[in-house]
Coordinates of C-alpha atoms and ligand atoms in Angstrom, one line a residue:
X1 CA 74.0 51.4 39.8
X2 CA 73.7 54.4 42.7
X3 CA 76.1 56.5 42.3
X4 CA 77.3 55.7 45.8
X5 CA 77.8 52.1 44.7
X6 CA 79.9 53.3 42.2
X7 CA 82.2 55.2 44.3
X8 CA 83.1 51.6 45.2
X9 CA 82.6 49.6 42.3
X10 CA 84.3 51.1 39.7
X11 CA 87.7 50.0 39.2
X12 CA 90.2 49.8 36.4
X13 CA 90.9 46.7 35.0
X14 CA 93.0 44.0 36.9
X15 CA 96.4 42.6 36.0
X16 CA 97.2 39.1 35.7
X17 CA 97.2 39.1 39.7
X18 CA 93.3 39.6 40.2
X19 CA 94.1 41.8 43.2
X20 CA 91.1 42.7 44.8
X21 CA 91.7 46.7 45.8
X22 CA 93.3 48.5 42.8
X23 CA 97.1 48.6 42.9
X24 CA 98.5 51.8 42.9
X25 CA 100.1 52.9 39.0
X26 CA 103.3 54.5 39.8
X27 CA 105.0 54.9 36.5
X28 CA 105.6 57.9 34.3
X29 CA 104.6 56.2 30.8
X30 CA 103.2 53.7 29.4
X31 CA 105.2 51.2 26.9
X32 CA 103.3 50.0 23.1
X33 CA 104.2 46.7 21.9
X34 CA 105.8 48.4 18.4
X35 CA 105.5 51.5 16.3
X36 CA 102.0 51.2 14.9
X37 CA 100.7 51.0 18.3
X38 CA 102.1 54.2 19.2
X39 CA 101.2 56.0 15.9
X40 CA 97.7 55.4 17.1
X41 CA 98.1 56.1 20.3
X42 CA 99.5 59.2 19.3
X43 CA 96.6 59.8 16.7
X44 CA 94.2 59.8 19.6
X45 CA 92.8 56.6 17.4
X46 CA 93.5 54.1 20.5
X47 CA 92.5 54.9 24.6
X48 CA 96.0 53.8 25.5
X49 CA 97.8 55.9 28.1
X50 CA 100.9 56.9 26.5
X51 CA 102.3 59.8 29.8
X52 CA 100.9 60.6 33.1
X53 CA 100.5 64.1 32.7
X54 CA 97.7 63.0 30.0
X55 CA 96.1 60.1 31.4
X56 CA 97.1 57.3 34.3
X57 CA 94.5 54.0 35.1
X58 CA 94.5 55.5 38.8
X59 CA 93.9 58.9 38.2
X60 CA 91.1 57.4 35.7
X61 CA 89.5 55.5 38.3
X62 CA 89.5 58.5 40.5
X63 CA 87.7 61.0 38.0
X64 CA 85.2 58.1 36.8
X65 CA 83.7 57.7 40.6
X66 CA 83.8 61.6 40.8
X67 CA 81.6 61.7 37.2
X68 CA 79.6 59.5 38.9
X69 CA 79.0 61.0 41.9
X70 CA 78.7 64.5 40.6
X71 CA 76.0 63.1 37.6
X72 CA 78.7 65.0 35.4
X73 CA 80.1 63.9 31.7
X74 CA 83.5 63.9 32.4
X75 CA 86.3 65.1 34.7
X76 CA 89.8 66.2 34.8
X77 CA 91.7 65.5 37.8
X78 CA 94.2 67.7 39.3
X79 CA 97.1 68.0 42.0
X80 CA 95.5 70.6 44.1
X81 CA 91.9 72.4 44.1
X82 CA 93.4 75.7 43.0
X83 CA 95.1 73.8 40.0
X84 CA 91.4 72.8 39.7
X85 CA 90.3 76.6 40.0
X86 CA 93.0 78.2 37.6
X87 CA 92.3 75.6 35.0
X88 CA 88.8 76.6 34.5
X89 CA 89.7 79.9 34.3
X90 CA 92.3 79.5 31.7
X91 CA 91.2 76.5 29.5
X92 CA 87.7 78.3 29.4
X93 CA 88.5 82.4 29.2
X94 CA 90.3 84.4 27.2
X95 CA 91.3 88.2 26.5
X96 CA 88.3 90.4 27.1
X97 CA 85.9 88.7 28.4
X98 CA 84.0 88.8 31.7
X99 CA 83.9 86.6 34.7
X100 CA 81.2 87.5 37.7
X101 CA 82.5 85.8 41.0
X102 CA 80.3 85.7 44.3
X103 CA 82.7 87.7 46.8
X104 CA 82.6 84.9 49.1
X105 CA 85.0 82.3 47.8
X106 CA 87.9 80.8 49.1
X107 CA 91.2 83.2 49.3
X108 CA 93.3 82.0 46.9
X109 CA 90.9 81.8 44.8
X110 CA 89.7 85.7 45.3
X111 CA 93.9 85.8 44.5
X112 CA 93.9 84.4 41.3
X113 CA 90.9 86.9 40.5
X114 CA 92.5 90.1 41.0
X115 CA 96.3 89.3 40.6
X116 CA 96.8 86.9 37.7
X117 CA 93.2 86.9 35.3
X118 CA 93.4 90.9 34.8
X119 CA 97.1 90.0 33.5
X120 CA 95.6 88.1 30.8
X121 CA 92.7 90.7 29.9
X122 CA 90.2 88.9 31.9
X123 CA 88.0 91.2 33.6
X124 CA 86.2 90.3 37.2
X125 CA 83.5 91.8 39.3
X126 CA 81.8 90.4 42.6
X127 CA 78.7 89.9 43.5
X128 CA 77.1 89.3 47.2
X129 CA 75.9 85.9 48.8
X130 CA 73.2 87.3 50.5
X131 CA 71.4 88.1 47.2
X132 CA 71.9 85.6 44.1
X133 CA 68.5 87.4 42.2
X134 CA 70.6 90.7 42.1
X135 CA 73.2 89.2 40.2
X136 CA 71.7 89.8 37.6
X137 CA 73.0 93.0 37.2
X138 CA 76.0 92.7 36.7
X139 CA 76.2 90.7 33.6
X140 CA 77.5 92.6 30.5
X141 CA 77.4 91.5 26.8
X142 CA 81.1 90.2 27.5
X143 CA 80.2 88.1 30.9
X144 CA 81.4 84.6 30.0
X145 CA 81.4 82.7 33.3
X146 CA 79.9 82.9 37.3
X147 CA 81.9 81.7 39.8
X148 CA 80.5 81.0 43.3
X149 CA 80.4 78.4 45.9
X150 CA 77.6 77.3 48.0
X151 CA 78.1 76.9 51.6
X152 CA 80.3 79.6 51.3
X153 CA 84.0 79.6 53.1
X154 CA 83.7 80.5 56.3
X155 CA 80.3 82.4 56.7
X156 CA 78.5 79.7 55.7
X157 CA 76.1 81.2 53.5
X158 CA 74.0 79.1 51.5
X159 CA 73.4 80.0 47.4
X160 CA 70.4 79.1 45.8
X161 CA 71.8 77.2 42.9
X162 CA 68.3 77.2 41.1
X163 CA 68.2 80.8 40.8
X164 CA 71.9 81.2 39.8
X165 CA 71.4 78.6 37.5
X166 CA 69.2 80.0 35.4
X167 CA 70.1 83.4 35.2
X168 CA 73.2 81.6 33.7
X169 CA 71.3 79.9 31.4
X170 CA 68.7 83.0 30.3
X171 CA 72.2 85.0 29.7
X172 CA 74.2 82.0 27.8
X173 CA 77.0 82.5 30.7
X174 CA 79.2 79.6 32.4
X175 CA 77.9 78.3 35.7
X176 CA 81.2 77.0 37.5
X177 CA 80.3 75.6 41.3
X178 CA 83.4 75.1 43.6
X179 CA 81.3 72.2 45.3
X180 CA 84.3 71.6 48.1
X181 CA 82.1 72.4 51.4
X182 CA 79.0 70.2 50.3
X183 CA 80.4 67.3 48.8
X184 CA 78.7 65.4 45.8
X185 CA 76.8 63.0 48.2
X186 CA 75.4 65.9 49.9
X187 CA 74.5 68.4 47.0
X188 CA 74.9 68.0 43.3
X189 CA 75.4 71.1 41.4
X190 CA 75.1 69.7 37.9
X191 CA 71.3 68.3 38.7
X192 CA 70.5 72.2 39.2
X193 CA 71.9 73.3 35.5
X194 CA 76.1 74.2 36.8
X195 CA 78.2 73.7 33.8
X196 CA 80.9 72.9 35.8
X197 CA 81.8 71.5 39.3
X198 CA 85.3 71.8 40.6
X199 CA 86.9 70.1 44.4
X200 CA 89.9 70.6 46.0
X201 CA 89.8 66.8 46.9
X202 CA 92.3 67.8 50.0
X203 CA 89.0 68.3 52.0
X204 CA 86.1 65.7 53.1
X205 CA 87.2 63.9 50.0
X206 CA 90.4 62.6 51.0
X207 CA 89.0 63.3 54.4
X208 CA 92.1 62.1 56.6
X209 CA 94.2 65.0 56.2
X210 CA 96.9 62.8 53.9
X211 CA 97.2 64.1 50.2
X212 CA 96.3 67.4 48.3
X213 CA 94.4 67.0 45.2
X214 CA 91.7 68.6 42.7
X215 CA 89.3 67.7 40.1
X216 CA 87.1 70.0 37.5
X217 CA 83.9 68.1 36.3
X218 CA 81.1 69.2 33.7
X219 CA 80.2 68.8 29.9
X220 CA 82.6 66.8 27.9
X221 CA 83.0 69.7 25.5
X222 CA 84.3 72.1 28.4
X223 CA 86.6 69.3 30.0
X224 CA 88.3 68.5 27.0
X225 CA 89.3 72.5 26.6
X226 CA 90.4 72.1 30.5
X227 CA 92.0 68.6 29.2
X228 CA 94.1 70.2 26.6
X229 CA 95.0 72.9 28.3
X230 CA 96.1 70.6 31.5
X231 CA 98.2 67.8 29.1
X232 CA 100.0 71.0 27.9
X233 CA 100.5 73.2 31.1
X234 CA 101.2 70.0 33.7
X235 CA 98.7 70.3 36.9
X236 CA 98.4 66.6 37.0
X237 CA 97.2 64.7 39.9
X238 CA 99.9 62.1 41.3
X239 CA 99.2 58.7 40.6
X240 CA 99.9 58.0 44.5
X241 CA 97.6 60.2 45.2
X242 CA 94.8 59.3 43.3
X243 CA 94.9 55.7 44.6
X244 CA 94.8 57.4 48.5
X245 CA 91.8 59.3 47.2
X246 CA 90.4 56.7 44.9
X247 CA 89.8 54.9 48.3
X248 CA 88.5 57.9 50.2
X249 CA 85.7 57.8 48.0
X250 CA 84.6 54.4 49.2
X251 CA 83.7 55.8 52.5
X252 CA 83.0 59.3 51.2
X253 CA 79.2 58.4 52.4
X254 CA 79.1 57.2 55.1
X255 CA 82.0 59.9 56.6
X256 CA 79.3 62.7 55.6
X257 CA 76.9 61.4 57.0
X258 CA 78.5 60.8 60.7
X259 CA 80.3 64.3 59.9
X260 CA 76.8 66.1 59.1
X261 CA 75.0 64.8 62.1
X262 CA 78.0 65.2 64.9
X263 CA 77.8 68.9 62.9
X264 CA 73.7 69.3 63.7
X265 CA 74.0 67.7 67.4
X266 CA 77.0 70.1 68.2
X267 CA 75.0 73.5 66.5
X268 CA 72.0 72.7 68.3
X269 CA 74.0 72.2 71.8
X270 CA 75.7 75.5 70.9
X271 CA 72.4 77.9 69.7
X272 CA 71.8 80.1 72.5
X273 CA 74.7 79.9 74.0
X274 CA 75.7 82.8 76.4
X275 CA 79.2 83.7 74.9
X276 CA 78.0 83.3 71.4
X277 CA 75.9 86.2 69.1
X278 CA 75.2 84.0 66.3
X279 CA 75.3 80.9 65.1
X280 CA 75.1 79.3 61.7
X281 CA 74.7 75.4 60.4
X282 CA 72.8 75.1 57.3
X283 CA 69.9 72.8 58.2
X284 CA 69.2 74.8 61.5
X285 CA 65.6 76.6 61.1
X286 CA 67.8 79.6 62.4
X287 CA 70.0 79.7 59.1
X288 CA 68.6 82.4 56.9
X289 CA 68.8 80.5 54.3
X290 CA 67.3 77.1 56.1
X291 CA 64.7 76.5 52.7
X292 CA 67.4 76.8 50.3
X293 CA 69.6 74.4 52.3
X294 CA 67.0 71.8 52.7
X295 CA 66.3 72.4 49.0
X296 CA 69.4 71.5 47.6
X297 CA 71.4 69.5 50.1
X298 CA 70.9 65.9 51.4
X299 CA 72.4 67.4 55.1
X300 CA 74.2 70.5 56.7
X301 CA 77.3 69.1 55.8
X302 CA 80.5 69.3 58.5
X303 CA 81.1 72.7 59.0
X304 CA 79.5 74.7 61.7
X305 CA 80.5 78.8 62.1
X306 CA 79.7 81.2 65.2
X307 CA 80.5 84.7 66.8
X308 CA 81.7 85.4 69.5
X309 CA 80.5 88.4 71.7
X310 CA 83.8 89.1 72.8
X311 CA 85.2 89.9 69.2
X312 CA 88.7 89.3 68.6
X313 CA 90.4 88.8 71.5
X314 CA 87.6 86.1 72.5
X315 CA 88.5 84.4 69.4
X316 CA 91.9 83.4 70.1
X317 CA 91.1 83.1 74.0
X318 CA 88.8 80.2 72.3
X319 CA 91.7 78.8 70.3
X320 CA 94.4 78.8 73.2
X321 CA 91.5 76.6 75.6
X322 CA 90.8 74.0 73.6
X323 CA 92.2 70.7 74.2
X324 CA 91.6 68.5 71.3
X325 CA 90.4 70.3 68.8
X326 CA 93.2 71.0 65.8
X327 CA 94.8 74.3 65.4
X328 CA 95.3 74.2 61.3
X329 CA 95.0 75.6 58.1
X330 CA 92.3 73.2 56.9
X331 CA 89.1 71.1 57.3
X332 CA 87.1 68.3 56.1
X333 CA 89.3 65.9 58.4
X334 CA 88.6 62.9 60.8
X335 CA 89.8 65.4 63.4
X336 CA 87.7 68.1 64.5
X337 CA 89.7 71.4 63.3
X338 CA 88.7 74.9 64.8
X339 CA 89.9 78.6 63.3
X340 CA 89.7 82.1 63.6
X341 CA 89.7 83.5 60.3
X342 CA 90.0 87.5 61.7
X343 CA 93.2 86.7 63.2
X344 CA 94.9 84.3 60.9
X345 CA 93.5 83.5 57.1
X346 CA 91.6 86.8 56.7
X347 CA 94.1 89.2 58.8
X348 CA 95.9 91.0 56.4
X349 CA 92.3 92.6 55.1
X350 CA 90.7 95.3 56.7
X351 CA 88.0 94.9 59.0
X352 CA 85.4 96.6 56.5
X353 CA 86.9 94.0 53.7
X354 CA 86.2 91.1 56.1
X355 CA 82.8 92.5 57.3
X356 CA 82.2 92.7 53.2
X357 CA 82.9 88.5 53.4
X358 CA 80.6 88.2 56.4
X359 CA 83.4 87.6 58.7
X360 CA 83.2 89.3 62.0
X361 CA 86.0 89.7 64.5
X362 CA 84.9 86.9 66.7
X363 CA 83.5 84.5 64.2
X364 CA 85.2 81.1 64.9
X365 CA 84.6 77.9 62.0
X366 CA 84.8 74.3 63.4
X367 CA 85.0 71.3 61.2
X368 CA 83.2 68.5 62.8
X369 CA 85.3 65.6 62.9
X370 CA 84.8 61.8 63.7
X371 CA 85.6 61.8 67.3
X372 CA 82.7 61.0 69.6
X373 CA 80.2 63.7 69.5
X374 CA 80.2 64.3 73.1
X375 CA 84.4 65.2 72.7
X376 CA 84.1 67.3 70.6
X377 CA 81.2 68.9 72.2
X378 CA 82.9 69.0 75.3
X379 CA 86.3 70.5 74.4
X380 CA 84.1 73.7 72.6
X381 CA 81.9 74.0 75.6
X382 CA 85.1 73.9 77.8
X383 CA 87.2 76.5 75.5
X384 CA 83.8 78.6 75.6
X385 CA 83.8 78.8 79.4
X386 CA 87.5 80.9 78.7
X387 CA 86.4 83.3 76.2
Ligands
PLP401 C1 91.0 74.4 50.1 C2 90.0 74.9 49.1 C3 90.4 75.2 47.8 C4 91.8 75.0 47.3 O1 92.2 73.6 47.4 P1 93.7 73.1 47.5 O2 93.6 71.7 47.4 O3 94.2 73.6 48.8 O4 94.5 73.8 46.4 C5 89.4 75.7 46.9 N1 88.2 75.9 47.3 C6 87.8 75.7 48.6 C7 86.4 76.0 49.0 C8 88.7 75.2 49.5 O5 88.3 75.0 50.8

């Protein structure tokens, strides 16, 4: 079966009701009908669930689509994405040894990186988006893991997972892709040699705004370290919300697809336009890196960034004229979402740290909703005529 197909398909086994859509598995534990059932259990000699910080039928059927969809062996799914994040980095590193992150990746993430992992004896240095071939460099005998993701959060830049991928490879280091911007029906990390793939599912793949979740994905060997070390330390997804997400992924498709091509109509009704410097969507000829997008992604994904001339003060002129577009912390939703990162998510750097990040004073990220193109289209153009 396609992948996609399995998104809907798979399903855990019915009860005695033969419902069609999976119930939702709201307990704590699981019961054994007498004590040699739960020896085994125990034992790890039987697949029963015995607790749902180890193992729940919903949660299961959430993971097995994501395998599926991300081509991977096995998954682990979370409560958040940075549960996702911290896991890898726990489960997988240890005292002394090196991890090599790309500069642009999401905040708390860069958080985690200098606050908590140097705590442990886990060293970190960053490495630029705008040239994966130079990374090279910074590997050391004691490099155990890259970290990057690809579009990157907000800039935009595109990675060239080929090339990353096999410098990991030449070096015997850890490729882990946080795949949250593309999506695995859009780009596939594990098909270009990444060890492992994490998601903050609170994104496109819950897609509604509803639930926060995670899920690390990758070679059995590496998820059952990340396993372990999850059954032991407690970042379990809710079984509530693994059914809510369980059905996202149903529609996870078609969503990306009406998400990516609002996304190119609205870029290429934007390029050019008087108020703005730049503009970036990945499969616009204008993107720098246009070939590498169009290498590795099925579409541009749902996420367009700009700059505007007028720097900061445009920015939030922008946010204070729209009309229907969300002001929030997030994206991948049914509702078109704008921000400002310079005044809000990135304002306690400097301006040299954000200009480091590729973030510019009046660079503004939309995420294209599901409201009719020519809305959303029209609220931007109308917020534009303020800046
Ligand atoms: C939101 C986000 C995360 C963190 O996910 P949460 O579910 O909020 O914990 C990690 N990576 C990227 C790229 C994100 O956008």
């Amino acid at each position: 079966m396609n992948p996609i197909t399995k998104a809907i398909r798979i399903q855990t086994d019915r009860t005695n009701e033969m419902e069609h859509s999976t119930p939702m598995f709201l307990t704590s534990s699981f019961c054994f009908d007498d004590a040699e059932d739960m020896r085994a259990a125990f034992a790890d000699e039987s697949n029963d669930n015995i607790y749902s910080r180890f193992s729940n039928p919903g949660v299961q059927e959430f993971t097995d689509k994501m395998v599926a969809l991300e081509g991977a062996e096995a998954g682990y799914a979370t409560a958040t994405g940075m549960s996702a994040v911290f896991a890898s980095f726990m489960a997988l590193l240890k005292k002394g040894d090196h991890l090599i992150a790309c500069s642009s990746v999401f905040g708390s993430t860069i958080t985690v990186l200098n606050k908590y992992l140097p705590n442990y004896g886990i060293e970190v240095s960053y490495v630029s988006a705008n040239d994966p071939a130079s990374w090279e460099a910074a590997i050391k005998p004691n490099t155990k893991m890259i970290y990057m993701e690809t579009p990157t959060n907000p800039g935009l830049d595109v990675i060239d997972l080929d090339v990353v991928s096999k410098l990991a490879k030449k070096h015997n280091v850890l490729l882990n892709v946080d795949n949250c911007f593309a999506t695995p029906v859009n780009q596939r990390p594990i098909d270009f040699g990444a060890d492992l793939v994490i998601h903050s599912a609170t994104k496109w793949i819950d897609g509604q705004g509803r639930v926060l979740g995670g899920i690390v994905l990758g070679k059995k060997e590496l998820i059952q370290q990340i396993y372990l070390f999850c059954r032991s330390t407690g970042p379990a997804l809710s079984p509530f919300n693994a059914w809510v997400l369980s059905k996202s992924l149903e529609t996870l498709d078609v969503r990306m697809e009406r998400h990516a091509s609002n996304a190119l109509h609205i870029a290429k009704a934007l390029e050019g336009h008087a108020k703005i410097s730049w503009l970036k969507y990945p499969f616009l000829p204008s993107h720098p890196q246009h070939a590498v997008a169009v290498k590795q992604m099925k579409n541009g994904g749902g996420l367009i960034s700009f700059n505007l001339s007028g720097g900061l003060e445009s920015g939030r002129a922008f946010l204070n004229n729209l009309k229907m577009l969300s002001l929030t912390a997030n994206l991948g939703d049914t509702r078109s979402i704008a921000s400002h990162p310079a005044s809000t998510t990135h304002a306690k750097l400097t301006e040299a740290e954000r200009a480091a990040v590729n973030i510019t004073p009046g660079l503004i990220r939309i995420s294209v909703g599901l409201e009719h193109v020519d809305d959303i289209l029209g609220d931007i153009l109308g917020a534009l005529k303020q800046c």
